[in-house]
Amino acid sequence: MKIFHKLTLTLLGSVLAALALNAHSAVRTEIVRFEKEIGEHQAVIGTALRPAVLDVWRSDGPERALQIVDQADKNMRHVLIRWVWLGPTDPKTRPAIAADRFGEIVGSTGLTWIDTSVGPHGRLYTYVPVKLSDGRDGAIEVSQPLDRESQVREAAMHRALLTAMLVAAVSALVTTALGNWLIGRPMRRLVEQARRTGSGDLSYRIHVKARDEMGELAAEMNRMCESLAAAQASVERESEARLQATDALRHADRVATVGRLAAGMAHELGTPLNVVAARAKQIAAGSTTPEATRENARIIADQVERMSRIMRQLLDFARKRELQSVSTDLRSILKRAAAFLSPLARKRGLDLRVVNPPEPIVARIDVAQMDQVVTNLVMNAIHASPEGKRVSVELSQAVGQYPAAEAKTSVPCVRIDVTDEGSGIEQENLRQIFDPFFTTKPIGEGTGLGLSVAYGIVKDHGGWIDVDSEPGRGSRFTVWLPTEVS
């Protein structure tokens, strides 16, 4: 229910309550006025009759005087007139009022009394005292039933009800119109602004000219939108700067990785270069047959293509690219990492083993970034392993649990394990290994960016990296990529 509807109902309730009290008072006042008019009418009758009774009583005696009272009673249709004695007498001539109030009648010009025990509506009595010459006290009793009082009450209530209905209708119309104008319209504008603000549109401004609470609220909401717009612009700038910094950090790590791969690549290119040089010298010496010359040229071309392929792979790895998530068989990621890093592993006397499942394991990833993750982890494992040891990379599917969730949630994941047989990681260093520029490698072997970049890339893919390491027994880095998120 809207606010101005509530205000209208509240006002109507208050008005109706006030009208009800006023109607009750009006009805009561009308009844009192009606009873007063009847009493005054009866007093007039009794007062007008008293002189005649006294004159006849003195001139013609009591019997003739009482006949005048009886005759006056017969002339009245709804009024009963009779003579009563104010003292011990025949019950037929005793007043209806209690004997202990006889003195009140004697001491007044006229006394009005209502007997509610007579009839359905009661009876109103008026006593006009008559002081006789012989010292006795009598009174002319004028009475009539209050049957018309119910009609008076109903008429008064009817008028009060009509008045209440008219006032309520006018109040409802006025309150509704004013409520809609003063509250409804501004509130609809405020709701519209709140709805647009909630949907992200901070350009909408509300204009309320009223200098009241609604106007203050509208002004505050406009200021809030301006503050939110400024904060949003600041957040967007900071986010853009953060993304650029993150992208630059990852690219710097790739360039650093390329530099570390260069030594292995140089060794890898040495063999085809030696083959090309030897075959070229044979052709230049002119000591070969035409068939041998053609064979040497074919071999040279094959070796050049091999070197070009190696260099192209290295340049592709180093090239800066935009994020592009595509459905990819992750086995190809491990194969490329093995192709890149096998020369470096052989140079350090290590056995690099890749365990790929027979069936494809497909997930939506950015291929270049995931190449960077696996390459960084494998290269770290190679650097951490002494000569003669093994570095293994294994791809599988498993159920993982989000490490940061308060209530552990299990999700199906792609799992990549990179295991080395090196010296392991000290417990105090485990909390820092993903911090940028933190490294335990000798100077010249690491920048401290590899694990930090890998962690950020995996997190961008909705996953996480677990570390299981024991000093003296090696380490295992596990990349979890939820298949529901990837």
Short mmCIF file of C-alpha atoms in Angstrom, two decimals:
data_model
loop_
_atom_site.label_atom_id
_atom_site.label_comp_id
_atom_site.label_asym_id
_atom_site.label_seq_id
_atom_site.Cartn_x
_atom_site.Cartn_y
_atom_site.Cartn_z
CA MET A 1 0.00 0.00 0.00
CA LYS A 2 1.34 3.41 -0.99
CA ILE A 3 2.20 6.05 1.58
CA PHE A 4 -0.43 8.58 0.55
CA HIS A 5 -3.06 5.81 0.63
CA LYS A 6 -2.03 5.06 4.20
CA LEU A 7 -2.17 8.76 5.03
CA THR A 8 -5.62 9.01 3.42
CA LEU A 9 -6.92 6.05 5.42
CA THR A 10 -5.39 7.41 8.61
CA LEU A 11 -6.92 10.83 8.04
CA LEU A 12 -10.30 9.31 7.16
CA GLY A 13 -10.20 7.19 10.29
CA SER A 14 -9.41 10.25 12.39
CA VAL A 15 -12.13 12.29 10.68
CA LEU A 16 -14.71 9.51 11.10
CA ALA A 17 -13.78 9.10 14.75
CA ALA A 18 -14.17 12.86 15.30
CA LEU A 19 -17.46 12.85 13.38
CA ALA A 20 -18.71 9.92 15.43
CA LEU A 21 -17.98 11.78 18.66
CA ASN A 22 -19.59 14.89 17.22
CA ALA A 23 -22.63 12.88 16.08
CA HIS A 24 -23.02 11.36 19.52
CA SER A 25 -22.82 14.81 21.07
CA ALA A 26 -25.24 16.21 18.49
CA VAL A 27 -27.78 13.43 19.08
CA ARG A 28 -27.49 13.89 22.82
CA THR A 29 -27.92 17.64 22.45
CA GLU A 30 -30.97 17.11 20.22
CA ILE A 31 -32.55 14.79 22.78
CA VAL A 32 -31.90 17.23 25.60
CA ARG A 33 -33.36 20.05 23.50
CA PHE A 34 -36.38 17.90 22.66
CA GLU A 35 -36.97 17.03 26.30
CA LYS A 36 -36.47 20.67 27.29
CA GLU A 37 -39.05 21.81 24.72
CA ILE A 38 -41.59 19.26 25.96
CA GLY A 39 -40.95 20.28 29.56
CA GLU A 40 -41.33 23.95 28.68
CA HIS A 41 -44.55 23.18 26.79
CA GLN A 42 -45.92 21.25 29.75
CA ALA A 43 -44.90 24.05 32.12
CA VAL A 44 -46.78 26.55 29.95
CA ILE A 45 -49.89 24.39 30.10
CA GLY A 46 -49.67 23.99 33.87
CA THR A 47 -48.83 27.65 34.48
CA ALA A 48 -51.72 28.79 32.27
CA LEU A 49 -54.15 26.44 34.03
CA ARG A 50 -53.10 27.36 37.62
CA PRO A 51 -54.81 30.84 37.89
CA ALA A 52 -58.09 29.43 36.63
CA VAL A 53 -57.98 26.60 39.16
CA LEU A 54 -57.25 28.99 42.03
CA ASP A 55 -60.05 31.38 41.06
CA VAL A 56 -62.66 28.63 40.70
CA TRP A 57 -61.40 26.97 43.89
CA ARG A 58 -62.06 30.17 45.82
CA SER A 59 -65.38 31.00 44.15
CA ASP A 60 -67.02 27.65 43.39
CA GLY A 61 -65.14 25.20 45.54
CA PRO A 62 -62.73 22.32 45.03
CA GLU A 63 -65.04 20.08 43.05
CA ARG A 64 -65.65 22.67 40.37
CA ALA A 65 -61.92 23.53 40.24
CA LEU A 66 -60.96 19.91 39.73
CA GLN A 67 -63.52 19.66 36.91
CA ILE A 68 -61.60 22.40 35.12
CA VAL A 69 -58.45 20.23 35.36
CA ASP A 70 -60.37 17.17 34.04
CA GLN A 71 -61.82 19.21 31.19
CA ALA A 72 -58.34 20.47 30.21
CA ASP A 73 -57.11 16.86 30.18
CA LYS A 74 -59.91 15.81 27.83
CA ASN A 75 -59.01 18.62 25.42
CA MET A 76 -55.40 17.36 25.10
CA ARG A 77 -54.69 14.40 22.78
CA HIS A 78 -51.22 13.31 23.78
CA VAL A 79 -50.87 15.09 27.12
CA LEU A 80 -52.22 13.83 30.43
CA ILE A 81 -53.28 16.52 32.96
CA ARG A 82 -54.39 15.73 36.50
CA TRP A 83 -54.56 17.23 39.99
CA VAL A 84 -52.22 15.78 42.61
CA TRP A 85 -51.79 16.40 46.34
CA LEU A 86 -48.35 16.96 47.77
CA GLY A 87 -48.84 15.08 50.98
CA PRO A 88 -50.62 12.07 52.49
CA THR A 89 -53.64 11.40 50.34
CA ASP A 90 -55.43 8.88 48.17
CA PRO A 91 -52.99 6.93 45.91
CA LYS A 92 -55.12 8.00 42.93
CA THR A 93 -54.16 11.63 43.51
CA ARG A 94 -50.52 11.07 44.47
CA PRO A 95 -47.77 12.35 42.12
CA ALA A 96 -45.68 9.88 40.11
CA ILE A 97 -42.58 11.45 41.62
CA ALA A 98 -41.19 10.08 44.88
CA ALA A 99 -42.60 11.57 48.11
CA ASP A 100 -39.19 12.79 49.28
CA ARG A 101 -39.12 15.20 46.34
CA PHE A 102 -42.46 16.86 47.14
CA GLY A 103 -40.57 19.68 48.76
CA GLU A 104 -38.74 20.38 45.54
CA ILE A 105 -42.07 20.91 43.78
CA VAL A 106 -43.37 23.26 46.46
CA GLY A 107 -40.21 25.34 46.42
CA SER A 108 -40.11 25.79 42.63
CA THR A 109 -42.09 27.41 39.87
CA GLY A 110 -42.23 24.09 38.10
CA LEU A 111 -40.35 20.79 38.26
CA THR A 112 -39.67 18.46 35.32
CA TRP A 113 -38.91 14.77 35.85
CA ILE A 114 -38.52 11.76 33.54
CA ASP A 115 -39.66 8.31 34.63
CA THR A 116 -37.74 5.80 32.47
CA SER A 117 -39.63 2.83 33.91
CA VAL A 118 -42.88 3.79 32.19
CA GLY A 119 -43.35 2.60 28.61
CA PRO A 120 -40.63 1.70 26.08
CA HIS A 121 -39.19 5.24 25.97
CA GLY A 122 -40.14 6.66 29.38
CA ARG A 123 -42.54 9.46 30.39
CA LEU A 124 -41.84 13.11 31.10
CA TYR A 125 -43.64 14.79 34.02
CA THR A 126 -43.96 18.50 34.79
CA TYR A 127 -45.33 19.67 38.12
CA VAL A 128 -46.66 23.22 38.56
CA PRO A 129 -47.21 23.87 42.33
CA VAL A 130 -50.54 25.33 43.52
CA LYS A 131 -50.67 26.93 47.01
CA LEU A 132 -54.31 26.76 48.28
CA SER A 133 -55.88 29.27 50.63
CA ASP A 134 -56.44 26.66 53.32
CA GLY A 135 -52.72 25.99 53.53
CA ARG A 136 -52.65 22.72 51.64
CA ASP A 137 -50.18 22.10 48.76
CA GLY A 138 -51.24 20.67 45.47
CA ALA A 139 -49.88 20.61 41.95
CA ILE A 140 -50.98 20.34 38.38
CA GLU A 141 -49.26 17.28 36.87
CA VAL A 142 -48.72 17.44 33.11
CA SER A 143 -47.15 14.35 31.50
CA GLN A 144 -46.75 12.67 28.16
CA PRO A 145 -44.81 9.66 26.78
CA LEU A 146 -41.46 10.20 25.05
CA ASP A 147 -42.39 8.11 22.01
CA ARG A 148 -41.27 10.83 19.63
CA GLU A 149 -37.83 10.87 21.24
CA SER A 150 -36.75 7.84 19.16
CA GLN A 151 -37.83 9.69 16.00
CA VAL A 152 -35.85 12.70 17.07
CA ARG A 153 -32.83 10.47 17.79
CA GLU A 154 -33.09 8.71 14.41
CA ALA A 155 -33.43 12.04 12.60
CA ALA A 156 -30.41 13.43 14.40
CA MET A 157 -28.39 10.31 13.66
CA HIS A 158 -29.46 10.43 10.01
CA ARG A 159 -28.28 14.03 9.72
CA ALA A 160 -25.01 13.17 11.46
CA LEU A 161 -24.48 10.18 9.14
CA LEU A 162 -25.08 12.26 6.03
CA THR A 163 -22.71 14.90 7.35
CA ALA A 164 -20.07 12.28 8.11
CA MET A 165 -20.37 10.71 4.66
CA LEU A 166 -20.10 14.09 2.96
CA VAL A 167 -17.11 15.15 5.04
CA ALA A 168 -15.42 11.74 4.55
CA ALA A 169 -15.94 11.87 0.78
CA VAL A 170 -14.60 15.40 0.50
CA SER A 171 -11.67 14.55 2.80
CA ALA A 172 -10.87 11.42 0.79
CA LEU A 173 -10.90 13.29 -2.51
CA VAL A 174 -8.83 16.18 -1.21
CA THR A 175 -6.38 13.94 0.63
CA THR A 176 -5.97 11.60 -2.35
CA ALA A 177 -5.41 14.48 -4.75
CA LEU A 178 -2.96 16.26 -2.46
CA GLY A 179 -1.26 13.00 -1.47
CA ASN A 180 -0.78 12.02 -5.10
CA TRP A 181 0.52 15.49 -5.93
CA LEU A 182 2.73 16.05 -2.91
CA ILE A 183 3.86 12.47 -2.22
CA GLY A 184 2.87 10.13 -5.04
CA ARG A 185 4.51 11.97 -7.93
CA PRO A 186 7.82 12.66 -6.12
CA MET A 187 7.92 9.09 -4.83
CA ARG A 188 7.42 7.69 -8.35
CA ARG A 189 10.33 9.80 -9.53
CA LEU A 190 12.47 8.65 -6.62
CA VAL A 191 11.59 5.02 -7.36
CA GLU A 192 12.47 5.52 -11.02
CA GLN A 193 15.81 7.03 -10.06
CA ALA A 194 16.52 4.20 -7.61
CA ARG A 195 15.62 1.63 -10.29
CA ARG A 196 17.91 3.26 -12.85
CA THR A 197 20.68 3.63 -10.32
CA GLY A 198 20.35 -0.05 -9.43
CA SER A 199 20.62 -1.00 -13.11
CA GLY A 200 23.81 1.07 -13.45
CA ASP A 201 22.40 4.23 -15.09
CA LEU A 202 23.88 7.06 -13.03
CA SER A 203 23.00 9.83 -15.48
CA TYR A 204 19.34 10.19 -14.46
CA ARG A 205 18.55 13.16 -12.22
CA ILE A 206 15.30 13.83 -10.41
CA HIS A 207 13.83 17.33 -10.23
CA VAL A 208 11.56 18.04 -7.25
CA LYS A 209 10.85 21.71 -6.57
CA ALA A 210 9.22 21.14 -3.19
CA ARG A 211 11.18 22.56 -0.24
CA ASP A 212 10.33 19.73 2.12
CA GLU A 213 11.59 16.26 3.01
CA MET A 214 10.87 15.01 -0.52
CA GLY A 215 12.95 17.79 -1.99
CA GLU A 216 15.79 17.06 0.42
CA LEU A 217 15.64 13.34 -0.39
CA ALA A 218 15.67 14.05 -4.15
CA ALA A 219 18.67 16.36 -3.76
CA GLU A 220 20.53 13.76 -1.69
CA MET A 221 19.79 11.04 -4.26
CA ASN A 222 21.11 13.30 -7.03
CA ARG A 223 24.27 13.91 -5.01
CA MET A 224 24.53 10.17 -4.36
CA CYS A 225 24.33 9.46 -8.10
CA GLU A 226 27.01 12.07 -8.76
CA SER A 227 29.24 10.52 -6.10
CA LEU A 228 28.61 7.02 -7.45
CA ALA A 229 29.35 8.17 -11.01
CA ALA A 230 32.62 9.70 -9.87
CA ALA A 231 33.48 6.57 -7.88
CA GLN A 232 32.54 4.36 -10.83
CA ALA A 233 34.76 6.38 -13.17
CA SER A 234 37.59 6.12 -10.65
CA VAL A 235 37.08 2.36 -10.29
CA GLU A 236 37.03 1.95 -14.06
CA ARG A 237 40.26 3.90 -14.38
CA GLU A 238 41.88 1.88 -11.61
CA SER A 239 40.60 -1.38 -13.07
CA GLU A 240 41.91 -0.44 -16.50
CA ALA A 241 45.27 0.48 -14.98
CA ARG A 242 45.30 -2.77 -12.99
CA LEU A 243 44.49 -4.81 -16.09
CA GLN A 244 47.20 -3.05 -18.03
CA ALA A 245 49.68 -3.62 -15.22
CA THR A 246 48.70 -7.28 -14.95
CA ASP A 247 48.98 -7.72 -18.70
CA ALA A 248 52.37 -6.01 -18.70
CA LEU A 249 53.50 -8.20 -15.80
CA ARG A 250 52.49 -11.35 -17.60
CA HIS A 251 54.13 -10.22 -20.81
CA ALA A 252 57.31 -9.37 -18.92
CA ASP A 253 57.29 -12.85 -17.44
CA ARG A 254 56.86 -14.37 -20.90
CA VAL A 255 59.78 -12.35 -22.20
CA ALA A 256 61.87 -13.47 -19.23
CA THR A 257 60.85 -17.07 -19.87
CA VAL A 258 61.84 -16.68 -23.51
CA GLY A 259 65.24 -15.54 -22.35
CA ARG A 260 65.63 -18.62 -20.19
CA LEU A 261 64.45 -20.81 -23.04
CA ALA A 262 67.00 -19.29 -25.39
CA ALA A 263 69.83 -21.41 -23.98
CA GLY A 264 67.92 -24.60 -24.59
CA MET A 265 66.87 -23.44 -28.01
CA ALA A 266 70.46 -22.61 -28.92
CA HIS A 267 71.39 -26.18 -28.10
CA GLU A 268 68.37 -27.44 -30.06
CA LEU A 269 69.36 -25.36 -33.11
CA GLY A 270 72.98 -26.46 -32.93
CA THR A 271 72.39 -29.88 -34.48
CA PRO A 272 70.44 -28.72 -37.58
CA LEU A 273 72.93 -25.86 -38.07
CA ASN A 274 75.82 -28.33 -38.06
CA VAL A 275 73.98 -30.50 -40.58
CA VAL A 276 73.28 -27.50 -42.82
CA ALA A 277 76.90 -26.35 -42.62
CA ALA A 278 78.32 -29.79 -43.46
CA ARG A 279 75.98 -30.35 -46.41
CA ALA A 280 76.61 -26.86 -47.75
CA LYS A 281 80.40 -27.40 -47.63
CA GLN A 282 80.03 -30.63 -49.61
CA ILE A 283 78.03 -28.83 -52.29
CA ALA A 284 80.50 -25.95 -52.36
CA ALA A 285 83.47 -28.34 -52.79
CA GLY A 286 81.90 -29.73 -55.97
CA SER A 287 82.90 -33.26 -55.06
CA THR A 288 79.38 -34.70 -55.00
CA THR A 289 77.38 -36.26 -57.78
CA PRO A 290 74.24 -34.54 -59.03
CA GLU A 291 72.11 -37.01 -57.11
CA ALA A 292 74.06 -36.37 -53.88
CA THR A 293 73.82 -32.62 -54.44
CA ARG A 294 70.06 -32.82 -54.73
CA GLU A 295 69.92 -34.99 -51.59
CA ASN A 296 72.10 -32.49 -49.69
CA ALA A 297 69.85 -29.62 -50.81
CA ARG A 298 66.75 -31.53 -49.61
CA ILE A 299 68.37 -32.21 -46.24
CA ILE A 300 69.36 -28.53 -45.91
CA ALA A 301 65.78 -27.49 -46.68
CA ASP A 302 64.39 -29.91 -44.07
CA GLN A 303 66.77 -28.64 -41.41
CA VAL A 304 65.99 -25.00 -42.22
CA GLU A 305 62.26 -25.78 -41.91
CA ARG A 306 62.96 -27.48 -38.59
CA MET A 307 64.84 -24.41 -37.30
CA SER A 308 62.11 -22.09 -38.58
CA ARG A 309 59.48 -24.14 -36.79
CA ILE A 310 61.44 -23.98 -33.53
CA MET A 311 61.91 -20.22 -33.80
CA ARG A 312 58.24 -19.69 -34.76
CA GLN A 313 57.13 -21.58 -31.67
CA LEU A 314 59.38 -19.47 -29.50
CA LEU A 315 58.10 -16.21 -31.03
CA ASP A 316 54.49 -17.35 -30.69
CA PHE A 317 55.08 -18.00 -27.04
CA ALA A 318 56.62 -14.56 -26.49
CA ARG A 319 54.05 -12.59 -28.50
CA LYS A 320 51.61 -10.46 -26.50
CA ARG A 321 47.98 -11.44 -27.17
CA GLU A 322 44.50 -10.49 -26.06
CA LEU A 323 42.56 -12.91 -23.87
CA GLN A 324 40.80 -15.46 -26.09
CA SER A 325 39.00 -18.40 -24.45
CA VAL A 326 38.35 -21.33 -26.76
CA SER A 327 37.54 -24.99 -26.26
CA THR A 328 40.89 -26.74 -26.29
CA ASP A 329 42.22 -30.23 -25.69
CA LEU A 330 44.61 -29.64 -22.79
CA ARG A 331 46.86 -32.48 -23.92
CA SER A 332 48.21 -30.13 -26.58
CA ILE A 333 49.27 -27.68 -23.85
CA LEU A 334 51.42 -30.35 -22.17
CA LYS A 335 52.89 -31.47 -25.49
CA ARG A 336 54.00 -27.94 -26.38
CA ALA A 337 55.49 -27.42 -22.94
CA ALA A 338 57.47 -30.64 -23.33
CA ALA A 339 58.66 -29.55 -26.77
CA PHE A 340 59.82 -26.18 -25.41
CA LEU A 341 61.50 -27.43 -22.27
CA SER A 342 62.93 -30.82 -23.27
CA PRO A 343 66.22 -29.23 -24.47
CA LEU A 344 66.57 -27.36 -21.14
CA ALA A 345 65.80 -30.54 -19.19
CA ARG A 346 68.35 -32.57 -21.16
CA LYS A 347 70.95 -29.86 -20.72
CA ARG A 348 70.47 -30.11 -16.92
CA GLY A 349 70.51 -33.94 -17.03
CA LEU A 350 66.83 -34.34 -16.07
CA ASP A 351 64.13 -36.72 -17.23
CA LEU A 352 61.06 -34.69 -18.29
CA ARG A 353 58.03 -36.98 -18.45
CA VAL A 354 54.55 -35.97 -19.64
CA VAL A 355 51.58 -38.22 -18.77
CA ASN A 356 48.59 -37.52 -21.00
CA PRO A 357 45.35 -39.53 -20.81
CA PRO A 358 44.33 -41.45 -23.94
CA GLU A 359 41.03 -39.54 -24.23
CA PRO A 360 40.85 -35.78 -24.93
CA ILE A 361 40.26 -33.47 -21.96
CA VAL A 362 38.59 -30.34 -23.28
CA ALA A 363 38.06 -27.03 -21.46
CA ARG A 364 37.52 -23.39 -22.43
CA ILE A 365 40.84 -21.64 -21.86
CA ASP A 366 43.11 -19.00 -23.30
CA VAL A 367 45.67 -21.22 -24.97
CA ALA A 368 48.57 -18.75 -24.85
CA GLN A 369 48.03 -17.96 -21.18
CA MET A 370 47.66 -21.61 -20.19
CA ASP A 371 50.87 -22.34 -22.16
CA GLN A 372 52.51 -19.71 -19.95
CA VAL A 373 51.15 -21.32 -16.75
CA VAL A 374 52.37 -24.82 -17.58
CA THR A 375 55.70 -23.55 -18.94
CA ASN A 376 56.37 -21.51 -15.79
CA LEU A 377 55.52 -24.41 -13.46
CA VAL A 378 57.62 -26.93 -15.43
CA MET A 379 60.54 -24.52 -15.71
CA ASN A 380 60.44 -23.93 -11.94
CA ALA A 381 60.43 -27.71 -11.41
CA ILE A 382 63.44 -28.08 -13.73
CA HIS A 383 65.36 -25.36 -11.87
CA ALA A 384 64.48 -26.95 -8.52
CA SER A 385 65.61 -30.47 -9.49
CA PRO A 386 69.21 -31.74 -9.23
CA GLU A 387 70.84 -33.67 -12.07
CA GLY A 388 69.58 -37.22 -12.61
CA LYS A 389 66.11 -36.58 -11.16
CA ARG A 390 62.70 -36.62 -12.82
CA VAL A 391 60.16 -33.89 -13.52
CA SER A 392 56.68 -35.19 -14.34
CA VAL A 393 53.64 -33.42 -15.75
CA GLU A 394 50.30 -35.22 -15.54
CA LEU A 395 46.86 -34.30 -16.87
CA SER A 396 43.69 -35.82 -15.39
CA GLN A 397 40.10 -35.17 -14.35
CA ALA A 398 39.14 -35.04 -10.67
CA VAL A 399 36.81 -33.48 -8.14
CA GLY A 400 38.24 -30.40 -6.43
CA GLN A 401 37.18 -28.23 -3.49
CA TYR A 402 37.41 -24.45 -3.48
CA PRO A 403 40.08 -23.66 -0.87
CA ALA A 404 38.67 -20.24 0.12
CA ALA A 405 35.03 -21.28 0.53
CA GLU A 406 33.67 -21.28 4.09
CA ALA A 407 31.63 -24.37 3.32
CA LYS A 408 33.73 -26.59 1.06
CA THR A 409 32.10 -27.00 -2.35
CA SER A 410 33.09 -29.90 -4.56
CA VAL A 411 33.23 -29.28 -8.32
CA PRO A 412 34.42 -31.35 -11.28
CA CYS A 413 37.80 -30.08 -12.44
CA VAL A 414 40.63 -30.52 -14.89
CA ARG A 415 43.78 -31.23 -12.90
CA ILE A 416 47.39 -30.59 -13.99
CA ASP A 417 50.11 -31.89 -11.63
CA VAL A 418 53.72 -30.70 -11.99
CA THR A 419 56.00 -32.72 -9.69
CA ASP A 420 59.73 -32.42 -9.07
CA GLU A 421 62.23 -34.29 -6.92
CA GLY A 422 64.07 -31.20 -5.74
CA SER A 423 64.84 -29.80 -2.30
CA GLY A 424 61.23 -28.70 -1.60
CA ILE A 425 59.98 -25.42 -0.14
CA GLU A 426 60.40 -24.31 3.45
CA GLN A 427 57.16 -23.90 5.38
CA GLU A 428 57.69 -20.18 6.01
CA ASN A 429 58.09 -19.59 2.25
CA LEU A 430 54.88 -21.36 1.22
CA ARG A 431 52.74 -18.37 2.16
CA GLN A 432 54.78 -16.07 -0.12
CA ILE A 433 55.50 -18.14 -3.21
CA PHE A 434 52.67 -16.50 -5.20
CA ASP A 435 53.71 -12.96 -4.24
CA PRO A 436 55.20 -10.95 -7.13
CA PHE A 437 59.01 -10.84 -7.24
CA PHE A 438 59.38 -13.38 -4.42
CA THR A 439 61.94 -16.04 -5.39
CA THR A 440 64.33 -18.43 -3.69
CA LYS A 441 66.35 -19.02 -6.88
CA PRO A 442 69.89 -17.76 -7.29
CA ILE A 443 70.37 -14.34 -8.91
CA GLY A 444 70.02 -14.62 -12.66
CA GLU A 445 67.79 -17.71 -12.64
CA GLY A 446 64.44 -16.17 -11.72
CA THR A 447 62.49 -12.91 -11.66
CA GLY A 448 59.95 -13.87 -9.00
CA LEU A 449 57.10 -13.33 -11.46
CA GLY A 450 56.47 -16.85 -12.76
CA LEU A 451 54.30 -18.25 -9.95
CA SER A 452 52.53 -14.93 -9.39
CA VAL A 453 51.59 -14.69 -13.07
CA ALA A 454 50.54 -18.34 -13.18
CA TYR A 455 48.37 -17.87 -10.10
CA GLY A 456 46.66 -14.82 -11.61
CA ILE A 457 45.99 -16.58 -14.92
CA VAL A 458 44.50 -19.64 -13.23
CA LYS A 459 42.36 -17.43 -10.99
CA ASP A 460 41.08 -15.58 -14.08
CA HIS A 461 39.98 -18.96 -15.40
CA GLY A 462 38.00 -19.59 -12.19
CA GLY A 463 40.53 -22.02 -10.73
CA TRP A 464 43.28 -22.16 -8.13
CA ILE A 465 46.72 -23.68 -7.50
CA ASP A 466 47.51 -26.04 -4.63
CA VAL A 467 51.07 -26.60 -3.38
CA ASP A 468 52.23 -29.75 -1.62
CA SER A 469 55.89 -29.55 -0.64
CA GLU A 470 58.15 -31.18 1.89
CA PRO A 471 61.75 -30.01 2.36
CA GLY A 472 64.19 -32.61 0.98
CA ARG A 473 61.50 -34.57 -0.90
CA GLY A 474 60.35 -32.24 -3.69
CA SER A 475 57.20 -30.33 -4.51
CA ARG A 476 53.96 -30.81 -6.38
CA PHE A 477 52.03 -27.89 -7.88
CA THR A 478 48.45 -28.75 -8.82
CA VAL A 479 46.43 -26.55 -11.16
CA TRP A 480 42.64 -26.91 -10.74
CA LEU A 481 40.39 -25.64 -13.53
CA PRO A 482 36.69 -26.16 -12.77
CA THR A 483 35.01 -27.49 -15.88
CA GLU A 484 31.76 -25.69 -14.95
CA VAL A 485 33.61 -22.35 -15.01
CA SER A 486 36.11 -22.99 -17.76
#
